Coordinates of C-alpha atoms in Angstrom, one line a residue:
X1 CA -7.3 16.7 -28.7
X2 CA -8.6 19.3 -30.8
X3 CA -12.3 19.5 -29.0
X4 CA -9.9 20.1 -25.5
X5 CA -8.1 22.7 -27.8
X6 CA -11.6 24.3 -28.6
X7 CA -12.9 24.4 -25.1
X8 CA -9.5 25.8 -23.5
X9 CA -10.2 28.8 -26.5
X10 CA -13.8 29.3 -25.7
X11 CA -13.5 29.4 -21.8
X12 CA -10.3 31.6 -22.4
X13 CA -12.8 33.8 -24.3
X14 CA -15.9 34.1 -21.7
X15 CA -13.3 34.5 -18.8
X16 CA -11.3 37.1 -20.4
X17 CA -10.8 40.8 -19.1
X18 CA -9.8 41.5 -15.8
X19 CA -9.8 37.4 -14.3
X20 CA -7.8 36.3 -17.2
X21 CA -5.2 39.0 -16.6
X22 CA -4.6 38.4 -12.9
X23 CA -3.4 34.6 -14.1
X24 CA -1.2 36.0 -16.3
X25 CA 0.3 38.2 -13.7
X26 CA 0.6 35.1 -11.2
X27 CA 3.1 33.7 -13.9
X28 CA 7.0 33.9 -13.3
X29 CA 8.7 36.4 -15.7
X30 CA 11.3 34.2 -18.0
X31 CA 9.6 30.7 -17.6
X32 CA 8.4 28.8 -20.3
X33 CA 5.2 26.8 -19.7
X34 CA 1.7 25.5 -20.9
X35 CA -0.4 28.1 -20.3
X36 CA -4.0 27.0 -18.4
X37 CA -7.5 28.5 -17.9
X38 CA -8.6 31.3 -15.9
X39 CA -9.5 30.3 -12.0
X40 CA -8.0 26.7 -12.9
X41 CA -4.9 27.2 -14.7
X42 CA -4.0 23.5 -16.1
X43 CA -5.5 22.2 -13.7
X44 CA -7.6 20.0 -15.5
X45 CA -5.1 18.5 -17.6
X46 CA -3.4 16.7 -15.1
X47 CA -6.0 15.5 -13.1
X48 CA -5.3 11.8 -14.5
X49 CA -2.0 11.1 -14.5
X50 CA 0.4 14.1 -13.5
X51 CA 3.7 12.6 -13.6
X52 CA 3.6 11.4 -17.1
X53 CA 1.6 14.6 -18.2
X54 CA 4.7 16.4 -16.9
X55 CA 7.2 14.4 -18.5
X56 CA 5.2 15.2 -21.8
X57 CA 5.0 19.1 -21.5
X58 CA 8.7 18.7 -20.6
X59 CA 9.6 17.7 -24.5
X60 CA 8.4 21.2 -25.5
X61 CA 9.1 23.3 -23.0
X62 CA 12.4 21.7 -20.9
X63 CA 13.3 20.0 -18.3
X64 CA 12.5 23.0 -16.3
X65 CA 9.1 24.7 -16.5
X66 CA 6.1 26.7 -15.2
X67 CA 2.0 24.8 -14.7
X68 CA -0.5 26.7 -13.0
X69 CA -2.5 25.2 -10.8
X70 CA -5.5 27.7 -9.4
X71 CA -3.3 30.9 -9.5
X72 CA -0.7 29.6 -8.5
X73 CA 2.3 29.2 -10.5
X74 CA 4.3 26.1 -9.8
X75 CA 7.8 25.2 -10.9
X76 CA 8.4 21.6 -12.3
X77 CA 11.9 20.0 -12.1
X78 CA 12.3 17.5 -14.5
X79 CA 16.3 16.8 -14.2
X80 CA 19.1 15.7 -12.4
X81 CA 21.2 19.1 -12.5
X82 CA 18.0 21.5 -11.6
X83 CA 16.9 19.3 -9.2
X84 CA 19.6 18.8 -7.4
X85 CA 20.3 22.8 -6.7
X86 CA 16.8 23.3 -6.1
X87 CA 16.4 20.4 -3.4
X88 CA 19.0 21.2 -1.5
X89 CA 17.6 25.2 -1.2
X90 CA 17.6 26.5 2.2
X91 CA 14.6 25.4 4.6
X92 CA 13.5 27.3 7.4
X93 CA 14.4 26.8 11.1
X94 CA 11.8 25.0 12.5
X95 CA 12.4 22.5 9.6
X96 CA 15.7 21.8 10.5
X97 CA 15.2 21.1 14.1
X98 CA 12.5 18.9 13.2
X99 CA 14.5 17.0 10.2
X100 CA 17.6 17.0 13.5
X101 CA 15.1 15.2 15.7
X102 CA 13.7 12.6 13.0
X103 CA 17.0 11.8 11.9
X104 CA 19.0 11.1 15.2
X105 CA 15.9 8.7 15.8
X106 CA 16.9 7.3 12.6
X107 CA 20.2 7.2 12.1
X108 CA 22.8 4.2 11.6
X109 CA 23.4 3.3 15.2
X110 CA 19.4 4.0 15.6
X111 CA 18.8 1.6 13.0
X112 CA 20.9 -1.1 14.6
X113 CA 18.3 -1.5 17.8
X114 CA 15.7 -2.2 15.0
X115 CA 17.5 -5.2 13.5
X116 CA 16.2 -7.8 15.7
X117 CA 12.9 -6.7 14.5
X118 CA 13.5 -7.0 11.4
X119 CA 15.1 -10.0 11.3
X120 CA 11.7 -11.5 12.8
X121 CA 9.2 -9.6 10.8
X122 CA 11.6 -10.6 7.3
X123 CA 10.9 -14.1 8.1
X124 CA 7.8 -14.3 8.5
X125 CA 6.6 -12.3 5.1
X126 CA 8.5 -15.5 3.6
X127 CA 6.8 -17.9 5.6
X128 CA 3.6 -16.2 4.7
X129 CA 4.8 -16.2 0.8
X130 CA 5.5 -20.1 1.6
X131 CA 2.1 -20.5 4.2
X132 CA -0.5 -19.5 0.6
X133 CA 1.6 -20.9 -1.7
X134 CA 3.2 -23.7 -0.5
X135 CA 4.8 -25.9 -3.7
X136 CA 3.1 -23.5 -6.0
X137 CA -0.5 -24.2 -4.9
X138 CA -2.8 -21.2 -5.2
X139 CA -4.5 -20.9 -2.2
X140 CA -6.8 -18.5 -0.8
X141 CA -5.3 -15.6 2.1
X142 CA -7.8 -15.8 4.9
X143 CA -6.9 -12.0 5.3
X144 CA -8.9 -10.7 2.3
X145 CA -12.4 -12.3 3.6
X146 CA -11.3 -9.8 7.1
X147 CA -13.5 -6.7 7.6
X148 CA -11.1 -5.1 9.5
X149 CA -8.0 -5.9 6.6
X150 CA -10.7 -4.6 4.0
X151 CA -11.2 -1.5 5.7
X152 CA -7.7 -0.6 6.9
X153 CA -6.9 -1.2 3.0
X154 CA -9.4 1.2 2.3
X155 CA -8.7 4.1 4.6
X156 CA -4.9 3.8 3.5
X157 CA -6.0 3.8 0.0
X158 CA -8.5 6.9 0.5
X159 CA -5.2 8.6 2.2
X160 CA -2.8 8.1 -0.8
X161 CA -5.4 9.7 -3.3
X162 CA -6.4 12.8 -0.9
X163 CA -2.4 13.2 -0.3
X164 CA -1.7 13.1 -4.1
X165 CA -0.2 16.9 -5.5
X166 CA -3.0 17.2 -7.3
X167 CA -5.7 15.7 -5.7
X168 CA -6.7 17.7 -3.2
X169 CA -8.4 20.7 -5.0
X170 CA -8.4 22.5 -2.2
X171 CA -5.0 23.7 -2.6
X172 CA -5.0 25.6 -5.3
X173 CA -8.7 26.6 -5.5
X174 CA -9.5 29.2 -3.1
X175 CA -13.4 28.6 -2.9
X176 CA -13.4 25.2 -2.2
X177 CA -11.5 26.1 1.4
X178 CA -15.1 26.9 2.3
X179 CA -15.6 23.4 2.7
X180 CA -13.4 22.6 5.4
X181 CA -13.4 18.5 5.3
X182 CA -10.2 17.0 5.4
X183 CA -7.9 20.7 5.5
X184 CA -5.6 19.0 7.8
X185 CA -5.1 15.3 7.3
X186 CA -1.2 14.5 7.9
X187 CA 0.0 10.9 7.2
X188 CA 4.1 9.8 6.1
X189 CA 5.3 6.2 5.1
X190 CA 2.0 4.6 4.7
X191 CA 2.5 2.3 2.2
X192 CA 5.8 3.3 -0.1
X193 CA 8.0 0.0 0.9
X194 CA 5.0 -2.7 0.9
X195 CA 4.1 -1.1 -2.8
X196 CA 7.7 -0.9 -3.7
X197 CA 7.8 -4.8 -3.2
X198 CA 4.3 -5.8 -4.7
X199 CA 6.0 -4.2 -8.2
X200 CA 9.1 -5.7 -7.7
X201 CA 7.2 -9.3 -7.2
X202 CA 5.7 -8.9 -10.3
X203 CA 8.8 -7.6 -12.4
X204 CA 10.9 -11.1 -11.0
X205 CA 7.7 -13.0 -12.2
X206 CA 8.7 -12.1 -15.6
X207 CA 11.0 -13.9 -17.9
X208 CA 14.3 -12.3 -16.4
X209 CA 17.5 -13.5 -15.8
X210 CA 17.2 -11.4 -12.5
X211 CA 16.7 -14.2 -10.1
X212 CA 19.8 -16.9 -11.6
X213 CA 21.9 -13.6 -11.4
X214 CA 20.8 -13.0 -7.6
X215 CA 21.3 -17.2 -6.7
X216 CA 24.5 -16.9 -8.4
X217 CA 25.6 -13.9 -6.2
X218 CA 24.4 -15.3 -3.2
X219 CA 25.7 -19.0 -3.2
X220 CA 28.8 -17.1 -2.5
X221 CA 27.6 -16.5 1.2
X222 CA 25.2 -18.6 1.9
X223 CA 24.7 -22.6 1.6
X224 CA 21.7 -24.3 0.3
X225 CA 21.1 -25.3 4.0
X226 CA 20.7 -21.3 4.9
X227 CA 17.4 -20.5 2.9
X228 CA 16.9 -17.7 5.5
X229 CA 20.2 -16.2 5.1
X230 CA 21.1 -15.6 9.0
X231 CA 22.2 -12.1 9.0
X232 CA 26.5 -11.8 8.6
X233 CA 26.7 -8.0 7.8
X234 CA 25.1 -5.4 6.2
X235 CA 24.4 -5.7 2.8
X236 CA 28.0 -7.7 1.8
X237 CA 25.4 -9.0 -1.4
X238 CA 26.1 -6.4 -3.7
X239 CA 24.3 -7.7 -6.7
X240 CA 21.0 -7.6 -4.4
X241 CA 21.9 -4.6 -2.8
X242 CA 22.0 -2.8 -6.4
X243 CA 19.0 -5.1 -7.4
X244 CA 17.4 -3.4 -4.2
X245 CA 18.3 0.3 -5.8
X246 CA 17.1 -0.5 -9.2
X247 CA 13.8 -1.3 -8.1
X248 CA 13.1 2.1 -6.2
X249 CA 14.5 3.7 -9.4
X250 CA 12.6 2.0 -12.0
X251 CA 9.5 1.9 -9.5
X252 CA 9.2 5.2 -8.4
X253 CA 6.3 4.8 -6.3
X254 CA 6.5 8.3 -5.1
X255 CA 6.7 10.3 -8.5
X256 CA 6.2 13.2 -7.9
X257 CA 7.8 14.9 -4.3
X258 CA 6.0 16.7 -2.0
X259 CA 5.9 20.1 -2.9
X260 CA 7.8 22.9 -1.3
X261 CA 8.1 26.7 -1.2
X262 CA 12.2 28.3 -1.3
X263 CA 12.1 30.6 1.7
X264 CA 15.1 32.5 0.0
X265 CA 15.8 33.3 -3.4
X266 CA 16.7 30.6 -5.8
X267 CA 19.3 31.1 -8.6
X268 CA 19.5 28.7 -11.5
X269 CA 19.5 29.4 -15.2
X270 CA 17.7 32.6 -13.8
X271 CA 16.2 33.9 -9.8
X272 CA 13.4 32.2 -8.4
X273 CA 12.4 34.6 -5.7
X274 CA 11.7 33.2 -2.3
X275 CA 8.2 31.3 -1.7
X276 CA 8.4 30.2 -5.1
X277 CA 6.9 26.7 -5.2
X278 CA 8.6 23.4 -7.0
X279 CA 7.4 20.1 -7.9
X280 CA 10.3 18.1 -8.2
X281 CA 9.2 15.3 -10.8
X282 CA 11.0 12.3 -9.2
X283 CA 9.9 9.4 -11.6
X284 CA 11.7 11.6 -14.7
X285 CA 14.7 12.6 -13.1
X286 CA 15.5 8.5 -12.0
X287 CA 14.8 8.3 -15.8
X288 CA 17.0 11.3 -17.2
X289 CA 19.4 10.5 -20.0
X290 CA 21.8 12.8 -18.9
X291 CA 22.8 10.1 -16.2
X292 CA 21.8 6.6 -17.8
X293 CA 22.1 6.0 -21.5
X294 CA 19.1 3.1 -21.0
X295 CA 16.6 5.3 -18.5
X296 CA 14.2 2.7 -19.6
X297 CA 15.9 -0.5 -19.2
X298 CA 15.5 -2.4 -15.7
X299 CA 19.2 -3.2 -15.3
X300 CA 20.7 -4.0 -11.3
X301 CA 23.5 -4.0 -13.2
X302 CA 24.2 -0.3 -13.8
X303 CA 24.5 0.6 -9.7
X304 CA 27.9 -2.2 -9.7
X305 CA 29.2 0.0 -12.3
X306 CA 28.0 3.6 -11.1
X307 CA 27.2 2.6 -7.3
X308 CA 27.6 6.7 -6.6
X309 CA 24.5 7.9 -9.1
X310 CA 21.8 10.0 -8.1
X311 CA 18.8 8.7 -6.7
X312 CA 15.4 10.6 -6.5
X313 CA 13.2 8.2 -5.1
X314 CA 13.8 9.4 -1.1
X315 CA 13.8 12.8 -2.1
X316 CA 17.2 15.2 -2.0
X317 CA 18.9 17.8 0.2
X318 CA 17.0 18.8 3.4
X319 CA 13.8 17.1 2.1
X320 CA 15.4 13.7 1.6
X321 CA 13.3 10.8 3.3
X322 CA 14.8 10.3 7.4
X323 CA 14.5 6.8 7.0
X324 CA 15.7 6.2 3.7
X325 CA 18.6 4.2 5.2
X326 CA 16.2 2.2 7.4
X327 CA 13.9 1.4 4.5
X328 CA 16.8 0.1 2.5
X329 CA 18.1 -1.9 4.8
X330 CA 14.7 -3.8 5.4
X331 CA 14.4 -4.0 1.5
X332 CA 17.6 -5.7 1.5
X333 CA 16.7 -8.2 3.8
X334 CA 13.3 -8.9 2.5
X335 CA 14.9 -9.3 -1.1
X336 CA 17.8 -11.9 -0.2
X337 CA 15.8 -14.1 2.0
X338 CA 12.2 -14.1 0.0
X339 CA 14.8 -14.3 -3.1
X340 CA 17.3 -16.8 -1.3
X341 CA 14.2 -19.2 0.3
X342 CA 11.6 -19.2 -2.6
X343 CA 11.7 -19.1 -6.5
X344 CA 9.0 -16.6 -8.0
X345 CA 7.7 -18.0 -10.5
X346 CA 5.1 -16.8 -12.8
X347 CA 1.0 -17.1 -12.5
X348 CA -0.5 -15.2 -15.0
X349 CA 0.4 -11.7 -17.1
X350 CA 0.0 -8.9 -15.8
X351 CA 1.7 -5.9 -16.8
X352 CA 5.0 -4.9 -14.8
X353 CA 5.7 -1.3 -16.7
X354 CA 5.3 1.7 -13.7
X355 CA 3.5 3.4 -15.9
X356 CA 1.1 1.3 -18.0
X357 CA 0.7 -0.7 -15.3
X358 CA -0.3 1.6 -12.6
X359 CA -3.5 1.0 -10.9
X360 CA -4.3 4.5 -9.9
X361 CA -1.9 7.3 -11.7
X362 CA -4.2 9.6 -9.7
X363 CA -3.0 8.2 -6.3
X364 CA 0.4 9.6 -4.3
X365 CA 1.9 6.4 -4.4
X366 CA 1.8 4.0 -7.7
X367 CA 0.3 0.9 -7.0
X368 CA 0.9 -2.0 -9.6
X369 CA -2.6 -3.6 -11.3
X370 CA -3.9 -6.5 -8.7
X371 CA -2.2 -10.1 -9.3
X372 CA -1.6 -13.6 -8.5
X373 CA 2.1 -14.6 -7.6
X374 CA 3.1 -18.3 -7.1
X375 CA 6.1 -19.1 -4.7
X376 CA 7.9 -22.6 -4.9
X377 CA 9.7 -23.5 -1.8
X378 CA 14.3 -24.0 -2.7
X379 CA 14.9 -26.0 -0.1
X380 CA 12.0 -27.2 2.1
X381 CA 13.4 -29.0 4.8
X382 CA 15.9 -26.4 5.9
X383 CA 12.8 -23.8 5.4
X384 CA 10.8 -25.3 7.7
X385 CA 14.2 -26.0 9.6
X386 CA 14.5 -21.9 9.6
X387 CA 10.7 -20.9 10.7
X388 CA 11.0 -23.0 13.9
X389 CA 12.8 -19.8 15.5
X390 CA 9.7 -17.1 13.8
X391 CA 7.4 -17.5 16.3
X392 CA 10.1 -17.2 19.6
X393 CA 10.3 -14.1 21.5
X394 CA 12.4 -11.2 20.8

């Protein structure tokens, strides 16, 4: 730490004079912050792992804070209460008609024409789980020898990095707009439930009580004769419903939001004038005290108590995710059946912490370490019973 101390000194010194002063005249008046180097600002301090590095500068400087990234200043939003008026700041009219137009397409009675869908697509990821690891026998998925698999992999891979807040450099340094590759790539929803469950599979691997609690909870609606769990409402399992909610809190898989730029003036604990730009740190604020006394715990539990708490992971206000509601829903039904049809049961260890055991902290979306799950069948003969109807025509 002290050689990175010595270098941020000695650059500080060569760039001094005129460059250095313009990145003190970027900052905002009031705001407490790390201060970074000329032409990069801090920049290269959070080029590994920006969430957490943000969480840290937060323990010195608040839950609210200034970075600089290029010349840029940047707010960061560490907490529920700051968050909360900050997200839900004005947005500009061509926003709102295009948030109006997403969210019709996406609302409750929308979501009802996709149910037949999912009902089809749910049972087959647990005929799949049941297909390559049938009795708990490791077997090989054919998929992974596929070119085509590999490379779609790849490409959504390649996306999440490039659509990272930090890892397009691009952004915040000026010169490097003179290369022009990749100055408009656009992508949403590539990947953020299929990660959400590859965590989750790994968490219910571990020596939990998770999965007796969620058999328990669902024996009250369903018979051992109804591994599939033929759909009877929406979401009357409340202990998976709030098992679904503690996963996209504990696994944040998008931690840190989009940014955005207030196209008015902002007032909290001071005025953010307008085109001021936020990073809302959403990993920290599921994890801030002020709301859970045990941020760290991974506790389904808590959301039977407090089923009205915040939740950060789709985002808040204008900006919140349009599909949120669908992607729960799906989660749900993915959960009970997979949960309902097959016990998880562990393979080998592998670290299920979102932080430690984050494959890429780099990346947009956190992706858990690569492992090997087993899947042992409840019931088989009304399983196989069940996937007769998979294959049939919608």
């Amino acid at each position: 730490m002290a050689i990175l101390d010595i270098i941020n000194t000695t650059l500080a010194r060569l760039l001094s004079g005129p460059i250095q002063s313009l990145a003190f005249l970027a900052r905002i008046p009031g705001l407490d912050g790390p201060i970074g180097l000329p032409l990069i600002g801090n920049l290269w301090q959070i080029r590994k792992n920006a969430a957490e590095k943000y969480q840290q500068w937060s323990r010195t400087h608040g839950a609210m804070y200034q970075i600089q990234l290029g010349y840029i200043p940047i707010v960061v939003v560490l907490s529920n209460s700051a968050s909360t008026t900050i997200g839900k700041s004005p947005c500009s009219d061509s926003f709102k008609r295009r948030r109006k137009g997403a969210a019709s397409a996406l609302n409750r009675p929308s979501n009802q024409t996709c149910i037949p869908h999912l009902d089809l697509e749910s049972k087959d990821f647990v005929a799949e789980l049941l297909r390559y690891g049938k009795s708990g026998d490791e077997i090989r998925m054919d998929s992974q020898d596929d070119a085509l698999f590999d490379e779609i992999t790849y490409v959504e891979d390649e996306i999440s990095r490039f659509r990272s807040t930090t890892g397009n450099l691009q952004d915040y340094v000026p010169l490097l707009r003179l290369n022009p590759f990749g100055l408009t790539m656009l992508s949403g929803g590539l990947d953020t439930v299929t990660t959400l469950l590859q965590w989750s599979i790994v968490l219910l691997s571990q020596p939990l009580d998770v999965q007796e609690k969620a058999w328990k909870d669902i024996s009250h609606f369903y018979s051992d004769e109804q591994p599939l769990c033929d759909l009877l409402g929406d979401q009357k399992c409340k202990y998976i419903a709030a098992l679904v909610r503690e996963c996209l809190r504990y696994f944040t898989v998008l931690r840190l939001a989009p940014p955005h730029a207030s196209i008015k003036d902002v007032t909290y604990e001071g005025v953010y004038s307008k085109g001021t730009v936020y990073f809302i740190n959403a990993s920290a604020c599921n994890r801030d005290e002020a709301i859970w006394s045990d941020p760290e715990e991974f506790c389904p539990e808590r959301w039977l108590e407090v089923p009205d708490a915040p939740m950060f992971t789709p985002g808040i206000g204008y900006r919140m995710c349009a599909a949120s509601m669908l992607a729960n829903r799906e989660l749900y039904l993915v959960f009970i059946r997979m949960m309902n049809s097959l016990e998880n049961q562990k393979f080998d260890d592998v670290d299920a912490h979102p932080l430690s055991g984050d494959s890429d902290p780099t990346s947009l979306v956190a992706m858990p370490l690569k492992y090997k799950a087993r899947f042992v069948p409840s019931n088989s003969s009304a399983l196989e019973k069940g996937f007769r109807v998979v294959d049939e025509p919608l």
